[in-house]
PDB file of C-alpha atoms in Angstrom:
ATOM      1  CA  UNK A   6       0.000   0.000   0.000  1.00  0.00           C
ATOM      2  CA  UNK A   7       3.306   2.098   0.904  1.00  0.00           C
ATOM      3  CA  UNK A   8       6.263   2.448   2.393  1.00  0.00           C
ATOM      4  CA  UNK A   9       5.291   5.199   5.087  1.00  0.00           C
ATOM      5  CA  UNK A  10       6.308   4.004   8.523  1.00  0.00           C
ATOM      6  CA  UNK A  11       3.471   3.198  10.215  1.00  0.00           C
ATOM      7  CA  UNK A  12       3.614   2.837  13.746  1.00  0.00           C
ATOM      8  CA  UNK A  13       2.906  -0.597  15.399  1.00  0.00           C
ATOM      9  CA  UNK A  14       0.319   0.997  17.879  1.00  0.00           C
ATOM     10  CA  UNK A  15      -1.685   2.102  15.002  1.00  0.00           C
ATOM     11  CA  UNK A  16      -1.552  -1.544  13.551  1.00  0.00           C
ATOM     12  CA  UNK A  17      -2.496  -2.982  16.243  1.00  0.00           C
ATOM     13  CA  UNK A  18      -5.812  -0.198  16.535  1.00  0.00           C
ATOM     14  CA  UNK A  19      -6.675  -0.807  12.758  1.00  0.00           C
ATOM     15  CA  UNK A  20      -6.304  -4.691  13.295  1.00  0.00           C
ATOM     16  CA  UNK A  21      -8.408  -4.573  16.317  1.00  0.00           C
ATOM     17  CA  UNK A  22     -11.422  -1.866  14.782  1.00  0.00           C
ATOM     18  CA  UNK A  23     -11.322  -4.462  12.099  1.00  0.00           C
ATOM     19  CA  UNK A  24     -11.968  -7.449  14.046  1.00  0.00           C
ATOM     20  CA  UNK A  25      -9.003  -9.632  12.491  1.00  0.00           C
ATOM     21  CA  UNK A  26      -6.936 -11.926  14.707  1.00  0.00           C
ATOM     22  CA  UNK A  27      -3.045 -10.509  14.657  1.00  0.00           C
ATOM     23  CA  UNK A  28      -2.166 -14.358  15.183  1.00  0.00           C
ATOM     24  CA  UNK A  29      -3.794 -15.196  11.858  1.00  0.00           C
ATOM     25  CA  UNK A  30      -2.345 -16.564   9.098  1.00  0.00           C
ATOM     26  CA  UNK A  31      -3.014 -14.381   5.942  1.00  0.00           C
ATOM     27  CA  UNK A  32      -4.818 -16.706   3.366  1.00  0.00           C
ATOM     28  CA  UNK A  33      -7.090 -15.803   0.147  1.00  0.00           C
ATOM     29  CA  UNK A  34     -10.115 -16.130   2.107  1.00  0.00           C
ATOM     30  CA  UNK A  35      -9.118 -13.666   4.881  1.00  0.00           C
ATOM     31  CA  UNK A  36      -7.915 -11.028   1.903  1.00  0.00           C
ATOM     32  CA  UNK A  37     -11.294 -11.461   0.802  1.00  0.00           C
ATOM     33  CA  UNK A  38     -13.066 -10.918   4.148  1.00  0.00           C
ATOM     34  CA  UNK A  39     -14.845  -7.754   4.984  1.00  0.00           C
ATOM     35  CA  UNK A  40     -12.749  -7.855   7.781  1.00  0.00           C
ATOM     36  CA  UNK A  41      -9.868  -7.527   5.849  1.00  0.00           C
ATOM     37  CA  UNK A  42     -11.214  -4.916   3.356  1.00  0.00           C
ATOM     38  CA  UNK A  43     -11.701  -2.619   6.357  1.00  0.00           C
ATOM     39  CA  UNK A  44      -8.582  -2.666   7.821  1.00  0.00           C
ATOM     40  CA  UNK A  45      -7.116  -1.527   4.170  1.00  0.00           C
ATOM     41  CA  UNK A  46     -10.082   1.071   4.247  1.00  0.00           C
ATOM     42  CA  UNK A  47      -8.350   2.490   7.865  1.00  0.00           C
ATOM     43  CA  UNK A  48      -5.288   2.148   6.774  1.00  0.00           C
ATOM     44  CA  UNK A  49      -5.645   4.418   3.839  1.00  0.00           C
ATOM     45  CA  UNK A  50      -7.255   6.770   6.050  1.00  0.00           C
ATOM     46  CA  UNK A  51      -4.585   7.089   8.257  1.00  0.00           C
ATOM     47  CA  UNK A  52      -2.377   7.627   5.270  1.00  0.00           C
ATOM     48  CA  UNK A  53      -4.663  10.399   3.920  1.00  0.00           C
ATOM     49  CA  UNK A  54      -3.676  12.271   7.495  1.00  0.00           C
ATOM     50  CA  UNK A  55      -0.427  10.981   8.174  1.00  0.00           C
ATOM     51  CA  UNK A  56       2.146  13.650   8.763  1.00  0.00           C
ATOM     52  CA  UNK A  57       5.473  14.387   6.670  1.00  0.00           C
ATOM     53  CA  UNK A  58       8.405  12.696   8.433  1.00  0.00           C
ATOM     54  CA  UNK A  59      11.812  12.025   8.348  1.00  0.00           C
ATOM     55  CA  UNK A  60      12.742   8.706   9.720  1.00  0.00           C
ATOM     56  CA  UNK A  61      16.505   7.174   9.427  1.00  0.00           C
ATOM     57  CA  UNK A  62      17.440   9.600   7.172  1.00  0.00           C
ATOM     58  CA  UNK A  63      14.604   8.989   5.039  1.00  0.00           C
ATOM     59  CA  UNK A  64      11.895  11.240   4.269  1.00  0.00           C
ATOM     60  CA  UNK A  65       7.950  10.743   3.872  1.00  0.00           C
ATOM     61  CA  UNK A  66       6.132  13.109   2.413  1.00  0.00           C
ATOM     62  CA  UNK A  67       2.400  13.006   0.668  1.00  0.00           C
ATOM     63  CA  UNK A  68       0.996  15.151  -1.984  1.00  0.00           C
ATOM     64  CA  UNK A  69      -2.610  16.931  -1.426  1.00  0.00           C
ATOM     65  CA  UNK A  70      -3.472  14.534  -4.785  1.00  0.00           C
ATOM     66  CA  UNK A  71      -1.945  11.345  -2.971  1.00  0.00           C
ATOM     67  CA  UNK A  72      -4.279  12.336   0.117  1.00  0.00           C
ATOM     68  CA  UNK A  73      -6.427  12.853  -2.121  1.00  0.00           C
ATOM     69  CA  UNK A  74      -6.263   9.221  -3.561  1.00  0.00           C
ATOM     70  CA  UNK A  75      -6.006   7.522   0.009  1.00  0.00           C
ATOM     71  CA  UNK A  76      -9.263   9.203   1.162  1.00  0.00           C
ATOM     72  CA  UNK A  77     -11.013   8.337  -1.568  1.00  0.00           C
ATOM     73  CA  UNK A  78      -9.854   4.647  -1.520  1.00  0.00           C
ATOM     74  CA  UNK A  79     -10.851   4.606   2.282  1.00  0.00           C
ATOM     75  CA  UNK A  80     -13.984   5.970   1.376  1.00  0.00           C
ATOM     76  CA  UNK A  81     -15.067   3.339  -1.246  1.00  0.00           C
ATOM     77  CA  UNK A  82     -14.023   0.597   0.741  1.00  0.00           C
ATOM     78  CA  UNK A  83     -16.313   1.857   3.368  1.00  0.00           C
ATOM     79  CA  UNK A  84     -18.869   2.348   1.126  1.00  0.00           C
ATOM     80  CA  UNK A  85     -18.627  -1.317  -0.153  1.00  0.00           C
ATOM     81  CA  UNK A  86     -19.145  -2.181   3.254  1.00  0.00           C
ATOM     82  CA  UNK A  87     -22.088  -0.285   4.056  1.00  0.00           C
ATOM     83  CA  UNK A  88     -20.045   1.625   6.625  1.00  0.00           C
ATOM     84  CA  UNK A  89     -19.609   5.373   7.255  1.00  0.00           C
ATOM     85  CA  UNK A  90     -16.468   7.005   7.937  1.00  0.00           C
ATOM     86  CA  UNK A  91     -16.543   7.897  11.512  1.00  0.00           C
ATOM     87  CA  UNK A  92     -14.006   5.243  12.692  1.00  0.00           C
ATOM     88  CA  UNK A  93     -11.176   7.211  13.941  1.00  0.00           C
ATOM     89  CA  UNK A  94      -7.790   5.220  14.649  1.00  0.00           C
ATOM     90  CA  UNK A  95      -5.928   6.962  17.626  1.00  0.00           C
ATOM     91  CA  UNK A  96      -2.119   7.379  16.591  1.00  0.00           C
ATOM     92  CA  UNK A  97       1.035   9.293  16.542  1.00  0.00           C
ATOM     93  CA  UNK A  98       4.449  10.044  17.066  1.00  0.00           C
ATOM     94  CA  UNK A  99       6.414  10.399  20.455  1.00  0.00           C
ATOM     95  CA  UNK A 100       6.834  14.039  20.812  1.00  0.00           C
ATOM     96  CA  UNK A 101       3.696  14.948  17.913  1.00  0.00           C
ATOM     97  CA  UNK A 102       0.997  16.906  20.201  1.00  0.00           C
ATOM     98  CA  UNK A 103      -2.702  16.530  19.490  1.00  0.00           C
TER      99      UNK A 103
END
C-alpha cells in the first residue's frame, strides 16, 4: 500500500477496529473478508492524514493529490461495506501533540 512508517500501535488499533486476529495466518479467504477490506479502508485513512516525516534519514512526504487518492480509496471501501467514515484510529508520534 506504501512504504510510510506506520507505527505498530496504530496496527495494532486498525487490526483490532477491524476485528481480524493478529495471530492469523493471511490466506485468500481472509484477503477477501470484509474484515480484511476494512482494515485496508483504515489504513488508507490514516495515510490520507499521516504527517510528513523524516525517519533514518529517510523522508515521507504526501501530496494533497496522494491524500487525495487515500481518502477516496478509504472511502469506497467503506462504502462497499455499508459503513460510514466515523471510525477514527488513535495514533502518533512520540513528541507529535494533538
Amino acid at each position: 500500500m506504501s512504504s510510510y512508517p506506520i507505527p505498530a500501535a496504530t496496527i495494532e488499533n486498525i487490526i483490532e477496529e477491524a476485528g481480524l486476529d493478529a495471530e492469523a495466518d493471511i490466506t485468500k479467504e481472509m484477503r477477501a473478508s470484509d474484515q480484511f477490506k476494512k482494515a485496508k479502508a483504515l489504513t488508507y485513512a490514516f495515510l490520507s492524514e499521516a504527517p510528513n516525516i523524516t525517519q533514518g534519514g529517510i523522508s515521507y512526504t504526501f501530496s494533497e493529490d496522494e491524500r487525495s487518492r487515500f481518502q477516496k480509496k478509504s472511502s469506497n471501501l467503506l462504502a462497499e461495506l455499508g459503513e460510514d467514515e466515523g471510525s477514527d484510529i488513535p495514533c502518533g508520534y512520540i513528541g507529535e501533540d494533538f
